[in-house]
CSV table of C-alpha atoms in Angstrom, one decimal:
chain,number,residue,atom,x,y,z
A,745,GLU,CA,0.0,0.0,0.0
A,746,ILE,CA,1.6,3.3,-1.1
A,747,TRP,CA,-0.4,5.5,1.3
A,748,ASP,CA,0.4,4.3,4.9
A,749,PHE,CA,-2.7,5.7,6.8
A,750,GLU,CA,-1.3,4.9,10.3
A,751,HIS,CA,2.0,6.6,9.5
A,752,GLU,CA,0.0,9.6,8.0
A,753,VAL,CA,-1.8,10.1,11.3
A,754,ALA,CA,1.4,9.7,13.3
A,755,VAL,CA,3.3,12.5,11.3
A,756,ALA,CA,0.3,14.8,10.9
A,757,THR,CA,1.2,18.5,11.1
A,758,ASN,CA,-1.1,21.5,10.7
A,759,ARG,CA,1.3,23.3,8.3
A,760,PRO,CA,-0.5,23.7,4.9
A,761,VAL,CA,1.6,22.6,1.9
A,762,ILE,CA,1.6,22.4,-1.9
A,763,LEU,CA,3.0,19.7,-4.2
A,764,GLY,CA,4.7,20.4,-7.5
A,765,LEU,CA,5.5,17.5,-9.8
A,766,ASP,CA,7.6,17.4,-13.0
A,767,GLY,CA,7.1,14.1,-14.8
A,768,GLY,CA,9.5,13.8,-17.7
A,769,THR,CA,10.4,10.8,-19.9
A,770,THR,CA,13.3,9.8,-17.7
A,771,SER,CA,12.3,10.7,-14.2
A,772,THR,CA,9.6,12.2,-12.0
A,773,VAL,CA,10.4,14.8,-9.3
A,774,CYS,CA,8.0,16.0,-6.5
A,775,ILE,CA,8.6,19.1,-4.5
A,776,CYS,CA,6.8,19.9,-1.2
A,777,MET,CA,6.6,23.6,-0.2
A,778,PRO,CA,4.8,25.5,2.5
A,779,ILE,CA,2.0,27.9,1.6
A,780,MET,CA,3.4,31.4,1.8
A,781,PRO,CA,2.3,34.9,0.8
A,782,PHE,CA,2.7,35.2,-3.0
A,783,SER,CA,4.2,38.4,-4.2
A,784,ASP,CA,6.7,39.6,-6.7
A,785,ALA,CA,9.5,39.1,-4.1
A,786,LEU,CA,9.6,35.4,-3.3
A,787,PRO,CA,12.0,34.4,-0.6
A,788,ASP,CA,15.5,33.4,-1.7
A,789,PRO,CA,16.2,30.6,-1.3
A,790,LEU,CA,12.7,29.2,-1.7
A,791,PRO,CA,11.5,27.2,1.4
A,792,VAL,CA,11.5,23.7,-0.1
A,793,LEU,CA,10.5,21.2,2.6
A,794,ALA,CA,11.2,18.0,0.7
A,795,ARG,CA,12.2,16.6,-2.7
A,796,ALA,CA,11.5,13.1,-3.9
A,797,VAL,CA,12.5,11.4,-7.2
A,798,ALA,CA,11.0,8.4,-9.0
A,799,GLY,CA,11.0,6.9,-12.5
A,800,CYS,CA,9.2,7.7,-15.7
A,801,SER,CA,5.5,8.7,-15.3
A,802,ASN,CA,4.6,9.3,-19.0
A,803,HIS,CA,1.6,7.0,-19.7
A,804,ASN,CA,2.6,6.8,-23.4
A,805,SER,CA,6.0,5.2,-22.3
A,806,VAL,CA,5.2,3.0,-19.3
A,807,GLY,CA,1.4,2.6,-19.5
A,808,GLU,CA,-1.4,4.0,-17.3
A,809,THR,CA,-1.0,1.7,-14.2
A,810,ALA,CA,2.8,2.1,-13.9
A,811,ALA,CA,2.5,5.9,-14.4
A,812,ARG,CA,-0.1,6.2,-11.6
A,813,GLU,CA,2.0,4.1,-9.2
A,814,THR,CA,5.0,6.2,-9.9
A,815,LEU,CA,3.1,9.4,-9.3
A,816,GLU,CA,1.5,8.1,-6.1
A,817,GLN,CA,4.8,6.9,-4.8
A,818,VAL,CA,6.7,10.1,-5.4
A,819,MET,CA,4.0,12.2,-3.7
A,820,ALA,CA,3.8,9.9,-0.7
A,821,ASP,CA,7.7,10.1,-0.4
A,822,ALA,CA,7.7,13.9,-0.6
A,823,LEU,CA,5.0,14.2,2.1
A,824,SER,CA,6.7,11.7,4.3
A,825,LYS,CA,10.1,13.4,4.0
A,826,SER,CA,8.5,16.8,4.9
A,827,GLY,CA,6.7,15.4,7.9
A,828,SER,CA,3.3,16.1,6.3
A,829,ASN,CA,0.4,14.1,5.1
A,830,ARG,CA,-2.4,14.4,2.6
A,831,SER,CA,-4.6,16.4,5.0
A,832,ALA,CA,-2.0,19.2,4.9
A,833,VAL,CA,-2.1,19.5,1.1
A,834,ARG,CA,-3.9,22.5,-0.3
A,835,ALA,CA,-2.9,22.4,-4.0
A,836,VAL,CA,-1.2,20.0,-6.4
A,837,CYS,CA,0.3,20.9,-9.8
A,838,LEU,CA,1.1,17.8,-11.8
A,839,ALA,CA,3.1,18.7,-14.9
A,840,VAL,CA,3.7,15.5,-16.8
A,841,SER,CA,4.9,14.6,-20.3
A,842,GLY,CA,2.2,12.9,-22.4
A,843,VAL,CA,-0.5,15.4,-21.5
A,844,ASN,CA,-1.4,16.5,-25.0
A,845,HIS,CA,-5.1,16.8,-25.0
A,846,PRO,CA,-8.0,17.7,-22.6
A,847,THR,CA,-8.9,14.0,-22.3
A,848,ASP,CA,-5.5,13.3,-20.9
A,849,GLN,CA,-6.0,16.1,-18.4
A,850,GLN,CA,-9.4,14.9,-17.4
A,851,ARG,CA,-8.4,11.3,-16.9
A,852,ILE,CA,-5.5,12.3,-14.6
A,853,LEU,CA,-7.7,14.8,-12.7
A,854,THR,CA,-10.3,12.1,-12.0
A,855,TRP,CA,-7.6,9.8,-10.7
A,856,LEU,CA,-6.0,12.6,-8.5
A,857,ARG,CA,-9.5,13.4,-7.1
A,858,ASP,CA,-9.6,9.8,-5.7
A,859,ILE,CA,-6.5,10.5,-3.7
A,860,PHE,CA,-7.1,14.0,-2.4
A,861,PRO,CA,-10.1,15.5,-0.6
A,862,THR,CA,-12.5,17.8,-2.6
A,863,GLN,CA,-11.1,21.0,-1.1
A,864,VAL,CA,-7.6,20.4,-2.6
A,865,LYS,CA,-7.0,22.4,-5.8
A,866,LEU,CA,-5.7,20.3,-8.6
A,867,TYR,CA,-3.9,21.4,-11.7
A,868,VAL,CA,-2.8,19.1,-14.5
A,869,ARG,CA,-0.5,20.4,-17.2
A,870,ASN,CA,2.1,19.3,-19.8
A,871,ASP,CA,5.6,19.1,-18.4
A,872,ALA,CA,6.7,22.0,-20.6
A,873,VAL,CA,4.4,24.3,-18.5
A,874,ALA,CA,6.5,23.5,-15.4
A,875,ALA,CA,9.6,24.4,-17.3
A,876,LEU,CA,8.0,27.8,-18.2
A,877,ALA,CA,7.0,28.4,-14.6
A,878,SER,CA,10.5,27.6,-13.4
A,879,GLY,CA,11.7,30.7,-15.4
A,880,THR,CA,8.8,33.0,-14.6
A,881,MET,CA,8.6,31.9,-10.9
A,882,GLY,CA,5.1,30.5,-11.3
A,883,LYS,CA,3.5,33.0,-13.6
A,884,LEU,CA,1.9,31.6,-16.8
A,885,HIS,CA,3.0,34.2,-19.4
A,886,GLY,CA,5.5,34.0,-22.2
A,887,CYS,CA,7.1,31.1,-24.1
A,888,VAL,CA,9.3,28.2,-23.1
A,889,LEU,CA,11.7,26.4,-25.5
A,890,ILE,CA,12.8,23.0,-24.3
A,891,ALA,CA,15.5,21.3,-26.3
A,892,GLY,CA,17.0,18.2,-24.8
A,893,THR,CA,16.5,14.7,-26.1
A,894,GLY,CA,13.2,16.0,-27.5
A,895,THR,CA,12.0,19.5,-28.1
A,896,ILE,CA,8.8,21.6,-27.7
A,897,ALA,CA,7.8,25.3,-27.6
A,898,TYR,CA,4.9,26.2,-25.4
A,899,GLY,CA,3.4,29.6,-24.7
A,900,PHE,CA,0.8,31.4,-22.6
A,901,THR,CA,-0.8,34.8,-22.8
A,902,GLU,CA,-1.7,36.7,-19.6
A,903,ASP,CA,-5.4,36.1,-20.3
A,904,GLY,CA,-4.9,32.3,-20.4
A,905,ARG,CA,-4.7,31.4,-24.1
A,906,GLU,CA,-2.1,28.8,-24.9
A,907,ALA,CA,-0.3,27.3,-27.9
A,908,ARG,CA,2.4,24.8,-28.6
A,909,ALA,CA,4.7,23.8,-31.5
A,910,ALA,CA,6.8,20.7,-32.1
A,911,GLY,CA,6.9,18.2,-29.2
A,912,ALA,CA,5.5,15.4,-31.3
A,913,GLY,CA,8.5,13.2,-31.1
A,914,PRO,CA,11.3,12.3,-33.5
A,915,VAL,CA,9.1,10.3,-35.9
A,916,LEU,CA,6.9,13.4,-36.4
A,917,GLY,CA,9.7,15.9,-37.0
A,918,ASP,CA,11.3,17.3,-33.9
A,919,TRP,CA,14.5,18.1,-35.9
A,920,GLY,CA,16.0,20.7,-33.5
A,921,SER,CA,16.1,18.2,-30.7
A,922,GLY,CA,19.2,16.3,-29.4
A,923,TYR,CA,17.8,13.2,-31.0
A,924,GLY,CA,17.2,15.1,-34.3
A,925,ILE,CA,20.7,16.5,-34.4
A,926,ALA,CA,22.4,13.2,-33.6
A,927,ALA,CA,20.2,11.2,-36.0
A,928,LEU,CA,21.2,13.6,-38.9
A,929,ALA,CA,24.9,13.2,-37.9
A,930,LEU,CA,24.6,9.4,-38.0
A,931,THR,CA,22.8,9.6,-41.3
A,932,ALA,CA,25.6,11.9,-42.7
A,933,VAL,CA,28.2,9.2,-41.7
A,934,ILE,CA,26.3,6.5,-43.6
A,935,ARG,CA,25.9,8.8,-46.6
A,936,ALA,CA,29.6,9.6,-46.7
A,937,HIS,CA,30.5,6.0,-46.3
A,938,ASP,CA,28.4,4.7,-49.3
A,939,GLY,CA,29.1,7.7,-51.5
A,940,ARG,CA,25.8,9.6,-51.4
A,941,GLY,CA,27.2,12.4,-49.2
A,942,PRO,CA,30.3,14.5,-48.7
A,943,HIS,CA,33.3,13.4,-46.6
A,944,THR,CA,32.9,14.5,-42.9
A,945,MET,CA,34.9,14.5,-39.8
A,946,LEU,CA,31.8,13.1,-38.0
A,947,THR,CA,32.8,9.6,-39.3
A,948,SER,CA,36.1,9.2,-37.5
A,949,THR,CA,34.9,11.1,-34.4
A,950,ILE,CA,31.7,9.2,-33.9
A,951,LEU,CA,33.3,5.8,-34.6
A,952,GLN,CA,36.1,6.6,-32.1
A,953,THR,CA,33.5,7.8,-29.5
A,954,LEU,CA,31.5,4.6,-29.8
A,955,GLY,CA,34.5,2.3,-30.0
A,956,LEU,CA,33.6,1.1,-33.5
A,957,SER,CA,36.1,0.4,-36.4
A,958,SER,CA,33.9,1.0,-39.4
A,959,ALA,CA,30.7,2.8,-40.5
A,960,ASP,CA,29.1,-0.6,-41.3
A,961,GLU,CA,29.2,-1.4,-37.6
A,962,LEU,CA,27.2,1.8,-36.9
A,963,ILE,CA,24.1,0.3,-38.4
A,964,GLY,CA,24.2,-2.6,-35.8
A,965,TRP,CA,25.0,-0.1,-33.0
A,966,THR,CA,22.0,2.1,-33.9
A,967,TYR,CA,19.4,-0.6,-34.1
A,968,ALA,CA,20.7,-2.7,-31.1
A,969,ASP,CA,19.0,-0.1,-28.8
A,970,PRO,CA,17.4,2.8,-30.7
A,971,SER,CA,16.4,4.7,-27.5
A,972,TRP,CA,16.2,8.4,-28.1
A,973,ALA,CA,18.4,9.4,-25.2
A,974,ARG,CA,21.2,7.0,-26.3
A,975,ILE,CA,21.2,8.6,-29.8
A,976,ALA,CA,20.9,12.2,-28.4
A,977,ALA,CA,24.0,11.7,-26.3
A,978,LEU,CA,26.1,12.2,-29.5
A,979,VAL,CA,25.2,15.9,-29.7
A,980,PRO,CA,28.5,17.1,-28.1
A,981,VAL,CA,30.4,15.1,-30.8
A,982,VAL,CA,28.5,17.0,-33.5
A,983,VAL,CA,29.3,20.4,-31.8
A,984,SER,CA,33.0,19.6,-31.5
A,985,CYS,CA,33.2,18.7,-35.2
A,986,ALA,CA,31.4,21.9,-36.1
A,987,GLU,CA,33.8,23.9,-34.0
A,988,ALA,CA,36.7,22.2,-35.7
A,989,GLY,CA,35.3,23.5,-39.0
A,990,ASP,CA,33.5,20.5,-40.4
A,991,GLU,CA,31.0,21.7,-43.0
A,992,VAL,CA,28.5,18.8,-42.6
A,993,ALA,CA,28.3,19.2,-38.8
A,994,ASN,CA,28.0,23.0,-39.1
A,995,LYS,CA,25.1,22.6,-41.5
A,996,ILE,CA,23.3,20.2,-39.2
A,997,LEU,CA,23.6,22.6,-36.3
A,998,LYS,CA,22.5,25.6,-38.4
A,999,GLU,CA,19.4,23.7,-39.5
A,1000,ALA,CA,18.7,22.8,-35.8
A,1001,VAL,CA,18.9,26.5,-34.8
A,1002,GLN,CA,16.4,27.4,-37.6
A,1003,GLU,CA,14.0,24.6,-36.5
A,1004,LEU,CA,14.1,25.6,-32.8
A,1005,ALA,CA,13.7,29.3,-33.6
A,1006,LEU,CA,10.8,28.4,-36.0
A,1007,SER,CA,8.9,26.5,-33.2
A,1008,VAL,CA,9.2,29.6,-30.9
A,1009,LYS,CA,8.1,32.0,-33.7
A,1010,ALA,CA,5.1,29.8,-34.4
A,1011,VAL,CA,3.9,30.0,-30.8
A,1012,VAL,CA,4.7,33.8,-30.5
A,1013,GLN,CA,2.7,34.5,-33.7
A,1014,ARG,CA,-0.3,32.4,-32.8
A,1015,LEU,CA,-0.6,34.1,-29.4
A,1016,GLY,CA,0.5,37.6,-30.4
A,1017,LEU,CA,3.0,37.7,-27.5
A,1018,CYS,CA,5.0,40.3,-29.5
A,1019,GLY,CA,2.1,42.7,-29.9
A,1020,ALA,CA,0.9,44.3,-33.1
A,1021,ASP,CA,4.3,46.0,-33.8
A,1022,ARG,CA,6.2,42.9,-32.9
A,1023,LYS,CA,8.2,44.8,-30.3
A,1024,ASN,CA,6.3,43.9,-27.0
A,1025,SER,CA,8.4,42.4,-24.3
A,1026,PHE,CA,7.8,38.8,-23.2
A,1027,PRO,CA,9.8,36.1,-21.3
A,1028,LEU,CA,11.5,33.4,-23.4
A,1029,VAL,CA,12.5,30.6,-21.0
A,1030,MET,CA,15.2,28.3,-22.4
A,1031,VAL,CA,15.7,24.9,-21.0
A,1032,GLY,CA,17.5,21.6,-22.0
A,1033,GLY,CA,20.9,20.2,-22.7
A,1034,VAL,CA,21.0,21.3,-26.3
A,1035,LEU,CA,20.6,25.0,-25.3
A,1036,GLU,CA,23.0,24.8,-22.4
A,1037,ALA,CA,26.1,23.9,-24.3
A,1038,ASN,CA,28.9,26.3,-23.2
A,1039,GLN,CA,31.1,25.7,-26.2
A,1040,ARG,CA,32.0,28.3,-28.8
A,1041,TRP,CA,29.2,26.9,-31.1
A,1042,ASP,CA,26.5,27.9,-28.7
A,1043,ILE,CA,23.2,26.6,-30.0
A,1044,GLY,CA,21.1,28.5,-27.4
A,1045,ARG,CA,22.8,31.9,-28.3
A,1046,GLU,CA,22.3,31.3,-32.0
A,1047,VAL,CA,18.6,30.5,-31.5
A,1048,MET,CA,18.2,33.7,-29.4
A,1049,ASP,CA,20.0,35.8,-32.1
A,1050,PHE,CA,17.7,34.3,-34.7
A,1051,ILE,CA,14.5,35.1,-32.7
A,1052,SER,CA,15.5,38.6,-31.5
A,1053,LYS,CA,15.8,39.8,-35.2
A,1054,ASP,CA,12.1,39.3,-35.5
A,1055,TYR,CA,11.1,39.9,-31.9
A,1056,PRO,CA,13.4,42.4,-30.2
A,1057,GLY,CA,11.2,42.2,-27.0
A,1058,ALA,CA,12.0,38.5,-26.4
A,1059,HIS,CA,13.7,38.4,-23.0
A,1060,PRO,CA,15.8,35.2,-22.6
A,1061,ILE,CA,15.6,33.5,-19.1
A,1062,ARG,CA,17.7,30.6,-18.0
A,1063,PRO,CA,15.8,29.2,-14.9
A,1064,LYS,CA,17.6,29.1,-11.6
A,1065,VAL,CA,15.2,26.5,-10.2
A,1066,GLU,CA,14.2,23.1,-11.5
A,1067,PRO,CA,10.8,22.5,-13.3
A,1068,ALA,CA,9.3,20.7,-10.2
A,1069,VAL,CA,9.8,23.9,-8.2
A,1070,GLY,CA,8.2,25.8,-11.1
A,1071,ALA,CA,5.2,23.4,-10.8
A,1072,ALA,CA,5.0,24.1,-7.1
A,1073,LEU,CA,5.1,27.8,-7.6
A,1074,LEU,CA,2.4,27.5,-10.3
A,1075,ALA,CA,0.2,25.6,-7.9
A,1076,LEU,CA,0.9,28.3,-5.3
A,1077,ASN,CA,0.1,31.1,-7.7
A,1078,GLU,CA,-3.1,29.5,-8.9
A,1079,PHE,CA,-4.2,28.6,-5.4
A,1080,MET,CA,-3.7,32.2,-4.1
A,1081,LYS,CA,-5.6,33.6,-7.1
A,1082,GLU,CA,-8.5,31.3,-6.4
A,1083,CYS,CA,-8.5,32.2,-2.7
A,1084,VAL,CA,-8.7,35.9,-3.7
A,1085,GLN,CA,-11.5,35.3,-6.1
A,1086,GLU,CA,-13.5,33.3,-3.5
A,1087,ALA,CA,-13.0,36.0,-0.9
A,1088,TYR,CA,-14.2,38.6,-3.4
A,1089,ARG,CA,-17.3,36.5,-4.2
A,1090,ARG,CA,-18.2,36.4,-0.5
């Protein structure tokens, strides 16, 4: 039994708390924070009571039952570590990958409602929303660009409209992602090997990195375990070849920059974040390993340069807190807004 009722009674405290969850494709993090007055000046550091980590909670990857068990376990762990229990919870923000449609949202909300009493506020979002909130400290406004193994752009207007671009996985064209960059590099090696493409430094560098002796062996290596993260781990090799002047690697990275910038532009245009004259200021939160490379060939900076030509008001933000903290701040922000609205109605 995940929820130990006797233990819950034993550790019960009266301190009200909120839970923020970030459920990605590799791990799930749950943050427990106390309810605190919400203002523009949040305490620094933030008063995190507990942090718990579990495995993947994307129902598309592990199935519905396993995803639920993971989410229940990580919430129970965070509450236990903080000396709290479910009766202390006032709001939960569950930001999990695989939430792509209102039916996904509703299904998870129904399940969460079985766990928490009716007075607990529940918010279910895509995990990109937690990443945005980690840069805006809980405010849903602006655009987030995530570029790690996969990629997605997600945006919100201040009046609650939202839009997304990309994020459909490698088969459906997330070409600016870590997987997309590395897959193009592997393709370039095969093309060079069989005479369809130009010679490239990627061949010797990738083979050396993987401990292989010929490009023919690369086919077996790729299909032995075609997991996205394993392929995406080759991005630093592509960057180093581009920095060394390899034309093929350079072209792959330039195309990735254009793809990533295009997904941001699509969101900004659909939501009108830039205003009628395209000069309005808005936050652009940038998250993920592909954007954090500190080499001379800086993909994140190139993407930002590309975007700021069209939208000079785009304000780049590199979050100082993790997405699960963003989810907790989002829960806090929404909870406080609802409290104000309820008080006003009275």
